[in-house]
Amino acid sequence: MFDDDPVTLVDAIASAGRAESAAIARRLGAIAGLYRRRCRDYEEAQFWYTDVVEAVAAEVSAAQNISRDRAVPQVRQAVSLYQRLPEVAAVFARGDIDYRMVQVVITRTENVLDEVIAELDRSLAGVVHKWMRLSKPKLRDRVDMWVAEHDPAGVRVTPLVEDSRYVEVEPHPNAAGMALIGGVLDAADAEAIDQRLDMIAESVCPNDPRSKRQRRADATGALGRLEATLACRCGSPDCTAAAVRDSAAQVVIHVLAEQKTVDGTSARPGYLSGFGVLPAESVRRIAATAKIRPVRPPGTDAEKGYRPSAALRDFVQWRDLTCRFPGCDRAVMGCDVDHTTPWPFGLTHPSGLKLYCRTHHLIKTFYTGPNGWKDQQRPDGSIVVTAPTGHVYVTEAFGGVLFPGLATPTATIPTATP
């Protein structure tokens, strides 16, 4: 079907992806057209025990040989896309964005007021093609920030959702002696619990036979008993974990927000790493009892040595927020600070440092050379990544996208000599 030339194969992958997106757009467009026609045909449907969506779904399911449960969402998405977001639909029809992105845009704009949606649609249509390489969480956060700019109340964290928060503990239906825990929590509270479970789970020695998932489950019991550690199950009388039965370590929650949001003079959302956009009121509630530390751009001079200072590391972490490799959204906690040009040829400076998760850091390190991966960094923190096939991908600093002040160009740095 194809030859084995890598460039040709990658080009074929990209071309097929665009064609697939355009085909899905045509299908949804046809469904939306059928819905409009059936609304005219069935004007009295509002008085019936079924509705036009179900009627159209019946035709769609028969035409595609799919179930009603698969057809109804297609109808709802088609109607929402072509009635509320026609400009985005046009970008989709050209194959410039994919179905995954369209689904996120539809979902995250559902709460936007009708009188605002047209302006938001035009704005999104001008930029969504630039977001194709974003992971789903990054895409969600990017759309939420745009929604907040046009209709702060339309961000998909509604009072109804907040009021429905809960935690339930109930017996496991199929396992005697076990229980199920579930709930909806404030994101900052959930992050604190997540960190605490990890801390307790790591309090045993390396010879404990349980997996990390099992230790986190057991840590829930320790948390309920107000204990800071787990009893190790290694069985050794010389277990080293016995020496760390101290008080609980402090949990640290990092939230990024503009000062105006904290002051109450702006409705711009903040950002909780690993969870996404936080409404302004949530930012202010957290800030009321938190230690606030400004994120300041570092100076123009490079630092001496290989390891960045704490201030420089903080800036790079907040500017990037996630791994900078195309498509990766590994959060800052799981990333290394990487010299784009290996030190000492590359300087320790914000224009030469970025975050890579361990996996992509190793790929850059070992799959290098004339036929390997290459990357270059711009003063605004954006990264130009060149694949072994010569295909070029550009990734932006995610913190700088959400908070443009963090993407202010720092300096163009020279390459150092050994």
PDB file of C-alpha atoms in Angstrom, residues 305-306 341-348 415-418:
ATOM      1  CA  GLY A 305      26.679  26.225  36.792  1.00  0.00           C
ATOM      2  CA  TYR A 306      24.446  23.399  35.634  1.00  0.00           C
ATOM      3  CA  THR A 341      21.268  22.934  24.233  1.00  0.00           C
ATOM      4  CA  PRO A 342      23.159  20.514  26.486  1.00  0.00           C
ATOM      5  CA  TRP A 343      25.186  22.212  29.204  1.00  0.00           C
ATOM      6  CA  PRO A 344      27.877  23.606  29.174  1.00  0.00           C
ATOM      7  CA  PHE A 345      27.317  24.517  25.500  1.00  0.00           C
ATOM      8  CA  GLY A 346      23.836  25.702  26.476  1.00  0.00           C
ATOM      9  CA  LEU A 347      23.501  28.267  29.250  1.00  0.00           C
ATOM     10  CA  THR A 348      21.408  28.033  32.415  1.00  0.00           C
ATOM     11  CA  THR A 415      25.648  29.371  22.730  1.00  0.00           C
ATOM     12  CA  ALA A 416      28.386  28.962  25.294  1.00  0.00           C
ATOM     13  CA  THR A 417      31.764  27.501  24.503  1.00  0.00           C
ATOM     14  CA  PRO A 418      33.209  24.630  26.551  1.00  0.00           C
TER      15      PRO A 418
END
